[in-house]
mmCIF file of C-alpha atoms in Angstrom:
data_model
loop_
_atom_site.group_PDB
_atom_site.id
_atom_site.type_symbol
_atom_site.label_atom_id
_atom_site.label_comp_id
_atom_site.label_asym_id
_atom_site.label_seq_id
_atom_site.Cartn_x
_atom_site.Cartn_y
_atom_site.Cartn_z
ATOM 1 C CA MET A 1 156.622 213.314 2.542
ATOM 2 C CA LYS A 2 157.816 210.184 4.474
ATOM 3 C CA GLY A 3 155.211 210.609 7.215
ATOM 4 C CA PHE A 4 152.262 211.125 4.891
ATOM 5 C CA THR A 5 153.214 207.840 3.455
ATOM 6 C CA THR A 6 153.216 206.062 6.400
ATOM 7 C CA THR A 7 150.198 207.576 7.445
ATOM 8 C CA VAL A 8 148.688 206.131 4.121
ATOM 9 C CA LEU A 9 149.916 202.627 4.496
ATOM 10 C CA LEU A 10 148.964 202.399 8.231
ATOM 11 C CA LEU A 11 144.903 203.623 6.697
ATOM 12 C CA THR A 12 145.816 201.349 3.880
ATOM 13 C CA THR A 13 146.579 198.160 6.168
ATOM 14 C CA LEU A 14 143.548 199.285 8.564
ATOM 15 C CA VAL A 15 140.904 199.209 6.170
ATOM 16 C CA THR A 16 142.368 196.045 4.598
ATOM 17 C CA SER A 17 141.963 194.353 7.847
ATOM 18 C CA THR A 18 138.577 195.608 8.615
ATOM 19 C CA THR A 19 137.575 194.211 5.319
ATOM 20 C CA ALA A 20 138.910 190.900 5.596
ATOM 21 C CA ILE A 21 137.109 191.150 8.626
ATOM 22 C CA ALA A 22 134.002 192.269 7.893
ATOM 23 C CA GLU A 23 133.611 189.739 5.209
ATOM 24 C CA THR A 24 133.341 186.854 7.385
ATOM 25 C CA LYS A 25 130.004 188.270 9.496
ATOM 26 C CA ASP A 26 127.316 187.180 6.488
ATOM 27 C CA LYS A 27 125.368 185.109 8.315
ATOM 28 C CA GLY A 28 123.742 184.200 11.668
ATOM 29 C CA PHE A 29 121.564 186.387 14.245
ATOM 30 C CA TYR A 30 122.193 190.144 14.880
ATOM 31 C CA ILE A 31 120.182 192.449 17.648
ATOM 32 C CA GLY A 32 120.438 196.475 17.661
ATOM 33 C CA ALA A 33 119.289 199.537 19.204
ATOM 34 C CA ALA A 34 117.964 202.592 17.191
ATOM 35 C CA LEU A 35 117.590 206.037 18.183
ATOM 36 C CA GLY A 36 115.727 208.414 15.366
ATOM 37 C CA ASP A 37 113.241 211.175 14.480
ATOM 38 C CA SER A 38 109.618 210.321 14.122
ATOM 39 C CA THR A 39 107.056 211.993 11.994
ATOM 40 C CA LEU A 40 103.333 210.912 13.285
ATOM 41 C CA SER A 41 100.325 212.016 10.887
ATOM 42 C CA THR A 42 96.812 211.612 10.021
ATOM 43 C CA GLN A 43 94.421 211.854 7.054
ATOM 44 C CA ASN A 44 90.582 211.318 6.776
ATOM 45 C CA GLY A 45 89.749 210.957 10.812
ATOM 46 C CA ILE A 46 87.967 213.155 13.197
ATOM 47 C CA PHE A 47 91.021 214.955 14.418
ATOM 48 C CA ASP A 48 91.051 216.564 10.442
ATOM 49 C CA ASN A 49 88.262 218.802 12.275
ATOM 50 C CA LEU A 50 88.740 218.733 16.063
ATOM 51 C CA PHE A 51 89.584 221.670 17.852
ATOM 52 C CA ASP A 52 90.376 222.987 21.490
ATOM 53 C CA LEU A 53 88.573 225.366 23.127
ATOM 54 C CA ASN A 54 91.171 228.125 21.944
ATOM 55 C CA GLU A 55 90.089 227.179 18.179
ATOM 56 C CA GLU A 56 93.548 225.504 17.832
ATOM 57 C CA LYS A 57 93.293 221.820 16.070
ATOM 58 C CA VAL A 58 93.815 219.672 18.347
ATOM 59 C CA PHE A 59 95.972 217.039 16.096
ATOM 60 C CA GLU A 60 99.149 218.274 14.225
ATOM 61 C CA ASP A 61 101.717 216.799 12.283
ATOM 62 C CA SER A 62 104.463 216.081 15.077
ATOM 63 C CA SER A 63 107.948 214.910 15.107
ATOM 64 C CA ALA A 64 109.146 213.169 18.387
ATOM 65 C CA LEU A 65 112.450 211.278 19.548
ATOM 66 C CA SER A 66 111.660 207.474 18.840
ATOM 67 C CA TRP A 67 113.631 204.159 19.983
ATOM 68 C CA GLY A 68 113.450 200.936 19.625
ATOM 69 C CA LEU A 69 115.268 197.640 19.423
ATOM 70 C CA TYR A 70 115.467 195.220 16.793
ATOM 71 C CA GLY A 71 116.667 191.499 15.537
ATOM 72 C CA GLY A 72 116.545 189.090 13.011
ATOM 73 C CA TYR A 73 118.969 186.591 11.040
ATOM 74 C CA THR A 74 121.153 186.790 8.009
ATOM 75 C CA PHE A 75 120.731 183.811 5.623
ATOM 76 C CA ASN A 76 123.471 185.283 3.206
ATOM 77 C CA ASN A 77 125.065 188.821 2.538
ATOM 78 C CA TRP A 78 121.798 189.772 0.425
ATOM 79 C CA PHE A 79 118.879 188.477 2.346
ATOM 80 C CA SER A 80 117.649 188.765 5.934
ATOM 81 C CA ILE A 81 114.134 188.473 7.974
ATOM 82 C CA GLU A 82 114.099 191.241 10.631
ATOM 83 C CA SER A 83 111.624 192.216 13.509
ATOM 84 C CA SER A 84 111.691 195.411 15.644
ATOM 85 C CA ALA A 85 110.033 197.363 18.080
ATOM 86 C CA PHE A 86 109.780 201.069 18.390
ATOM 87 C CA HIS A 87 108.174 203.788 20.765
ATOM 88 C CA MET A 88 107.441 207.615 20.705
ATOM 89 C CA LYS A 89 105.811 210.327 22.385
ATOM 90 C CA HIS A 90 103.912 213.227 20.503
ATOM 91 C CA ASP A 91 103.459 216.425 22.739
ATOM 92 C CA ILE A 92 101.172 217.752 20.339
ATOM 93 C CA GLN A 93 100.380 220.697 22.328
ATOM 94 C CA SER A 94 101.035 221.329 26.210
ATOM 95 C CA LYS A 95 97.620 219.573 27.105
ATOM 96 C CA GLU A 96 97.557 216.929 24.485
ATOM 97 C CA LYS A 97 99.561 213.674 23.621
ATOM 98 C CA VAL A 98 100.025 210.407 21.991
ATOM 99 C CA THR A 99 101.796 207.523 22.130
ATOM 100 C CA THR A 100 103.053 205.245 19.876
ATOM 101 C CA THR A 101 103.920 201.562 20.264
ATOM 102 C CA SER A 102 104.625 199.710 16.754
ATOM 103 C CA PHE A 103 105.828 196.469 15.810
ATOM 104 C CA SER A 104 107.256 194.852 12.692
ATOM 105 C CA LEU A 105 108.038 191.789 10.783
ATOM 106 C CA SER A 106 110.167 192.716 6.950
ATOM 107 C CA SER A 107 112.118 191.216 4.653
ATOM 108 C CA LYS A 108 115.502 193.081 4.110
ATOM 109 C CA PHE A 109 117.216 192.790 0.820
ATOM 110 C CA THR A 110 121.090 194.326 0.968
ATOM 111 C CA ILE A 111 123.153 195.171 -1.597
ATOM 112 C CA PRO A 112 126.606 195.520 -0.950
ATOM 113 C CA ILE A 113 128.724 198.470 -2.488
ATOM 114 C CA HIS A 114 131.911 197.592 -0.728
ATOM 115 C CA ASP A 115 133.514 195.668 1.547
ATOM 116 C CA LEU A 116 132.696 197.848 4.246
ATOM 117 C CA PHE A 117 129.775 199.578 2.853
ATOM 118 C CA SER A 118 126.322 198.129 1.316
ATOM 119 C CA ILE A 119 122.582 199.596 1.258
ATOM 120 C CA TYR A 120 119.379 198.083 1.404
ATOM 121 C CA ALA A 121 115.543 198.033 1.390
ATOM 122 C CA LYS A 122 113.154 196.404 3.064
ATOM 123 C CA ALA A 123 109.182 195.607 3.347
ATOM 124 C CA GLY A 124 106.956 193.862 5.680
ATOM 125 C CA LEU A 125 104.063 194.240 7.826
ATOM 126 C CA GLY A 126 103.260 195.964 11.175
ATOM 127 C CA TYR A 127 100.975 196.773 14.149
ATOM 128 C CA ILE A 128 100.594 200.378 15.653
ATOM 129 C CA ASN A 129 99.195 201.027 18.966
ATOM 130 C CA LEU A 130 98.262 204.594 19.601
ATOM 131 C CA LYS A 131 97.146 206.278 22.730
ATOM 132 C CA TYR A 132 95.875 209.435 23.407
ATOM 133 C CA ASP A 133 95.576 211.781 26.428
ATOM 134 C CA PHE A 134 94.039 214.787 25.813
ATOM 135 C CA LYS A 135 92.849 216.702 28.661
ATOM 136 C CA TYR A 136 91.421 220.393 29.074
ATOM 137 C CA ASP A 137 91.527 221.680 32.655
ATOM 138 C CA ASN A 138 88.569 219.852 34.513
ATOM 139 C CA ASN A 139 86.264 219.767 31.880
ATOM 140 C CA THR A 140 86.030 216.031 31.176
ATOM 141 C CA ALA A 141 83.407 215.902 28.897
ATOM 142 C CA ASP A 142 86.147 217.707 26.507
ATOM 143 C CA ASN A 143 88.998 215.009 27.441
ATOM 144 C CA ILE A 144 90.030 212.235 25.646
ATOM 145 C CA SER A 145 91.748 209.256 26.587
ATOM 146 C CA ASP A 146 91.673 206.013 24.251
ATOM 147 C CA THR A 147 93.621 203.309 22.656
ATOM 148 C CA GLU A 148 93.513 202.588 19.314
ATOM 149 C CA ASP A 149 95.358 199.799 17.173
ATOM 150 C CA ASP A 150 95.307 198.586 13.527
ATOM 151 C CA PHE A 151 98.176 196.704 11.274
ATOM 152 C CA ALA A 152 100.080 198.620 8.644
ATOM 153 C CA TYR A 153 102.662 198.276 5.875
ATOM 154 C CA LEU A 154 106.084 198.882 6.083
ATOM 155 C CA LEU A 155 108.659 200.156 3.715
ATOM 156 C CA GLY A 156 112.126 200.994 4.519
ATOM 157 C CA LEU A 157 115.647 201.603 3.045
ATOM 158 C CA GLY A 158 118.944 202.478 4.532
ATOM 159 C CA ALA A 159 122.982 202.379 4.240
ATOM 160 C CA ASN A 160 125.318 200.382 6.253
ATOM 161 C CA VAL A 161 128.742 200.802 7.127
ATOM 162 C CA ASN A 162 130.631 197.778 9.082
ATOM 163 C CA LEU A 163 132.767 199.057 11.812
ATOM 164 C CA THR A 164 134.501 195.821 12.969
ATOM 165 C CA GLU A 165 133.588 192.083 12.708
ATOM 166 C CA TYR A 166 130.909 192.513 14.771
ATOM 167 C CA LEU A 167 129.414 196.119 14.943
ATOM 168 C CA THR A 168 127.640 198.055 11.926
ATOM 169 C CA LEU A 169 126.505 200.993 11.906
ATOM 170 C CA THR A 170 122.845 202.041 10.075
ATOM 171 C CA LEU A 171 121.416 205.005 8.936
ATOM 172 C CA GLY A 172 117.978 204.144 7.950
ATOM 173 C CA TYR A 173 114.125 205.016 6.895
ATOM 174 C CA ASP A 174 110.961 203.633 7.762
ATOM 175 C CA TRP A 175 107.550 204.198 6.318
ATOM 176 C CA MET A 176 104.717 202.510 8.166
ATOM 177 C CA GLN A 177 101.062 203.181 7.224
ATOM 178 C CA SER A 178 97.907 201.600 8.922
ATOM 179 C CA MET A 179 95.792 199.456 6.698
ATOM 180 C CA ASP A 180 92.296 200.347 7.861
ATOM 181 C CA VAL A 181 90.890 203.631 9.415
ATOM 182 C CA PHE A 182 91.311 204.597 13.154
ATOM 183 C CA ALA A 183 87.872 205.854 14.603
ATOM 184 C CA LEU A 184 89.460 209.012 15.701
ATOM 185 C CA ALA A 185 92.714 209.343 13.725
ATOM 186 C CA GLY A 186 91.566 208.010 10.520
ATOM 187 C CA THR A 187 94.507 206.571 8.405
ATOM 188 C CA ILE A 188 97.606 206.940 10.438
ATOM 189 C CA THR A 189 101.269 207.155 8.759
ATOM 190 C CA ILE A 190 104.827 206.808 10.832
ATOM 191 C CA GLU A 191 107.686 208.288 9.524
ATOM 192 C CA GLN A 192 111.320 207.683 11.096
ATOM 193 C CA VAL A 193 114.727 208.573 10.452
ATOM 194 C CA THR A 194 116.900 206.400 12.442
ATOM 195 C CA LEU A 195 120.529 205.780 13.173
ATOM 196 C CA SER A 196 121.091 202.385 14.994
ATOM 197 C CA LEU A 197 123.949 200.273 15.900
ATOM 198 C CA THR A 198 123.610 196.502 15.423
ATOM 199 C CA TYR A 199 125.958 193.385 17.027
ATOM 200 C CA LYS A 200 126.531 190.220 14.943
ATOM 201 C CA PHE A 201 126.330 187.191 16.340
#
């Protein structure tokens, strides 16, 4: 019982100390890196009716590993401005690849739940660049190699855990959709779930 009480007191002291530290970092610049799972989907484009030589649909909704960098400025404990850049490569089939690069600028609104925990929502504008590389044997007439880009809408949700005075761990969900219709892919939608680590200056 004495050992249990000592452990509880130590944990309480640690949480209290961390809480006191976390409260001091509610304003200033921050940077971070993220890894995630990204899903790319299309609608109302040529890809919806494009099939390869094996009569398989060329472009199917697919998921891929995404990685990115971001940074921003926190004005207070509930509002910040954030910019980000993400990259992902989708191997649709063995001979069909789509590389996606996206950039965004958003307003981020945070609600503190506890001194160590918070949730957030963000909204903003982005830019999507798609690079297609579809190759079928040596038949160049059936190959597709092209690049398209467009501005996009961005929405996001997530939760933060303050690890130290300077480090925060975040689990987030982002949704981005092109404003216009791409010539080949139609309307592009990117959804991704990310785990990120933020360093606060």
